[in-house]
PDB file of C-alpha atoms in Angstrom:
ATOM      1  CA  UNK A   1       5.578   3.660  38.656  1.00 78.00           C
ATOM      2  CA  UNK A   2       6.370   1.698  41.749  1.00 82.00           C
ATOM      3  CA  UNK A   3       5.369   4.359  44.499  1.00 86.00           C
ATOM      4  CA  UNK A   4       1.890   5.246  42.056  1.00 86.00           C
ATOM      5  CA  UNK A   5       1.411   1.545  42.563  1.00 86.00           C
ATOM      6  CA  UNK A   6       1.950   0.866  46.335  1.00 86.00           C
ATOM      7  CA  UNK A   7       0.905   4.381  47.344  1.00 86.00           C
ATOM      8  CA  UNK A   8      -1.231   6.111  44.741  1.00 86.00           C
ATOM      9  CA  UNK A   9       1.348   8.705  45.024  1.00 86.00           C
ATOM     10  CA  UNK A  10       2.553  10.230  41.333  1.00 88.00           C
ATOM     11  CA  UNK A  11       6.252  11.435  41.769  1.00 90.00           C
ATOM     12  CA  UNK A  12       7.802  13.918  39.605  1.00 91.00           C
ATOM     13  CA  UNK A  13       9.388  13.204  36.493  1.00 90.00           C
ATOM     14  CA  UNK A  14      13.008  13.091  35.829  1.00 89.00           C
ATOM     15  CA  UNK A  15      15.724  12.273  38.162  1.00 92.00           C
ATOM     16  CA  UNK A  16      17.099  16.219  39.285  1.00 91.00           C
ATOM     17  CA  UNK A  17      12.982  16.748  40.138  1.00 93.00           C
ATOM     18  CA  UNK A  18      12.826  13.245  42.294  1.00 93.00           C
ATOM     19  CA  UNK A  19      16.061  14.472  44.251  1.00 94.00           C
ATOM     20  CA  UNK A  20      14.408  16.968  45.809  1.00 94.00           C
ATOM     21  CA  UNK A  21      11.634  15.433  46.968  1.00 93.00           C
ATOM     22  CA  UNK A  22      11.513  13.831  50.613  1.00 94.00           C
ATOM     23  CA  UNK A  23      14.376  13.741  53.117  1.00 96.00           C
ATOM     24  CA  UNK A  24      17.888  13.297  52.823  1.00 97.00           C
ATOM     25  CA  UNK A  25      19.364  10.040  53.785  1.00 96.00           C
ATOM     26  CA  UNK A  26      23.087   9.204  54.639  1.00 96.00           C
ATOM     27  CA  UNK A  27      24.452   6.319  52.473  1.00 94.00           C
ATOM     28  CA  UNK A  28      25.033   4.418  55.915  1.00 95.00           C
ATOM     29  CA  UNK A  29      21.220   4.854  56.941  1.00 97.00           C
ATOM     30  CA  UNK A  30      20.139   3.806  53.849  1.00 97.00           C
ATOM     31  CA  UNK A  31      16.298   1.538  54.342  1.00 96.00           C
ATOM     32  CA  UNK A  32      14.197  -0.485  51.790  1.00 96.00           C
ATOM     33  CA  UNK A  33      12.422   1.848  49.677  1.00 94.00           C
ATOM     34  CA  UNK A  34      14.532   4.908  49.551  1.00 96.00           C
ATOM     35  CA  UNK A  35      15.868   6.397  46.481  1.00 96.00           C
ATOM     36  CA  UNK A  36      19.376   6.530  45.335  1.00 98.00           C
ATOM     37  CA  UNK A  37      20.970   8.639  43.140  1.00 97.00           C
ATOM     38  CA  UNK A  38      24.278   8.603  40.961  1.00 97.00           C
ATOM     39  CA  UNK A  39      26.367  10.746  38.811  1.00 96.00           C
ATOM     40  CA  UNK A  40      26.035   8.713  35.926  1.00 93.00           C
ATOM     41  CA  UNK A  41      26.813  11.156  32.397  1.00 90.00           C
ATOM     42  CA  UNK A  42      28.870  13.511  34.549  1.00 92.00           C
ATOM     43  CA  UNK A  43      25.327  15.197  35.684  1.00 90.00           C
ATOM     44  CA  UNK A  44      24.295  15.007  39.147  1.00 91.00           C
ATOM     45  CA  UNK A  45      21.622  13.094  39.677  1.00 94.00           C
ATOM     46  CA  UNK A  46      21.072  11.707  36.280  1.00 94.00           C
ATOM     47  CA  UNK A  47      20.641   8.213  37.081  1.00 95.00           C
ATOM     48  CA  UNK A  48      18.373   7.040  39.997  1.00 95.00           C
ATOM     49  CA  UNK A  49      17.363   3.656  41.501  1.00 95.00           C
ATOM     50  CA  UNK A  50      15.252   2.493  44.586  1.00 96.00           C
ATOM     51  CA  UNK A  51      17.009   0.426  47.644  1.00 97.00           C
ATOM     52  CA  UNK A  52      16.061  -2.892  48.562  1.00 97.00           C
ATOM     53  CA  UNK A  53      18.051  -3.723  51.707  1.00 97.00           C
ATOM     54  CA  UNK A  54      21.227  -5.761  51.624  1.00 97.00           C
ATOM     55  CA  UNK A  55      23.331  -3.558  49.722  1.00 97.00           C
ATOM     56  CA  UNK A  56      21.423  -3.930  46.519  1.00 98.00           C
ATOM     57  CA  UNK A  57      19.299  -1.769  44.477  1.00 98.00           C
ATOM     58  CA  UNK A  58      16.423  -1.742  41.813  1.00 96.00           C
ATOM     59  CA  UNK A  59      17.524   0.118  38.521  1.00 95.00           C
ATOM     60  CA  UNK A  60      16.582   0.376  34.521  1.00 90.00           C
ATOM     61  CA  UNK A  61      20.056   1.020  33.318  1.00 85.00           C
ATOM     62  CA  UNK A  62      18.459   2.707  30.110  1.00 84.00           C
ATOM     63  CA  UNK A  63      15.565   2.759  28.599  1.00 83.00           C
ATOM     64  CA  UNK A  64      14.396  -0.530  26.742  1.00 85.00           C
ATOM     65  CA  UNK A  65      16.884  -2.573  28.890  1.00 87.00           C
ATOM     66  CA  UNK A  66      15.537  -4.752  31.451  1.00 93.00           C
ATOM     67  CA  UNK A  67      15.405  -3.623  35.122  1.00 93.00           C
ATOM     68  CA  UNK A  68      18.162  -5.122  36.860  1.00 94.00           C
ATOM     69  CA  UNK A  69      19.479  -5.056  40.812  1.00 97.00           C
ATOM     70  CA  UNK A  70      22.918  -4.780  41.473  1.00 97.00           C
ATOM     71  CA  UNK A  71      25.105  -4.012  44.741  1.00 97.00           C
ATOM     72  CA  UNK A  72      25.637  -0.510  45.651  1.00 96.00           C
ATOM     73  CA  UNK A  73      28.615  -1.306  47.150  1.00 96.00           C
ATOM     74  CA  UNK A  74      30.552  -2.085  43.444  1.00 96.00           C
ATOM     75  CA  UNK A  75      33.348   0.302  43.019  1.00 97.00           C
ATOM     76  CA  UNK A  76      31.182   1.723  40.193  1.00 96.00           C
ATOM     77  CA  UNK A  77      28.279   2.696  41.725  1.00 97.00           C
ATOM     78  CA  UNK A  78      30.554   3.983  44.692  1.00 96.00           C
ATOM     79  CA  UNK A  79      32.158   6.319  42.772  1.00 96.00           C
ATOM     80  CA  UNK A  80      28.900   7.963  41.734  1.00 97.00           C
ATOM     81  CA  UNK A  81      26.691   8.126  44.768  1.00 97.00           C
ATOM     82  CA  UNK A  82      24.920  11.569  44.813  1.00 95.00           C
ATOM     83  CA  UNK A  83      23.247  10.596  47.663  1.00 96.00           C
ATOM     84  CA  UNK A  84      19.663   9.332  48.712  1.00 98.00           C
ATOM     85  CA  UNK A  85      15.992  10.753  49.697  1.00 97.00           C
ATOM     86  CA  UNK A  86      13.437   8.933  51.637  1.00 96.00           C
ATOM     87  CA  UNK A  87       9.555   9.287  50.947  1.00 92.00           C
ATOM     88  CA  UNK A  88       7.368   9.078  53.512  1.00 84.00           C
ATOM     89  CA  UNK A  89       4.166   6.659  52.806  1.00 79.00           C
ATOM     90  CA  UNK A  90       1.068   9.003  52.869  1.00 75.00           C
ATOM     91  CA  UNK A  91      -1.575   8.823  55.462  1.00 68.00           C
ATOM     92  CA  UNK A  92      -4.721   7.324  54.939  1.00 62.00           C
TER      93      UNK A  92
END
């Protein structure tokens, strides 16, 4: 919803489909904007969330919760890194 917003750009649905789109990202080069993803139901990839700088990140932790940030940095989230994809912003 976020990137239709800001970019007009529709992604795909469903976290394995979004971590394949755009560019790999190291967790240490990690920028405002880009995608992470976490082993969260012993799946890859089955939870995502978008970084905001700072160590933190955007998620909905399921659905009908409310979105929430939290640190990436928490030995939770640690443990389950899958990794992270940046999206370019499109050309206009």
């Amino acid at each position: 919803h976020i990137f239709e917003r800001a970019w007009g750009v529709r992604l795909p649905p469903g976290t394995e489909a979004l971590s394949k789109v755009g560019k790999a990202v190291r967790a240490k080069d990690l920028q405002p904007g880009d995608l992470v993803f976490y082993n969260t139901r012993n799946k890859p990839y089955s939870h995502v969330g978008i970084y905001l700088g700072d160590g933190r990140f955007l998620h909905a932790p399921r659905p009908g919760a409310k979105v929430r940030v939290e640190s990436v940095e928490t030995r939770y989230w640690r443990a389950r890194f899958n990794g992270a994809r940046r999206l370019d912003p499109p050309t206009f």
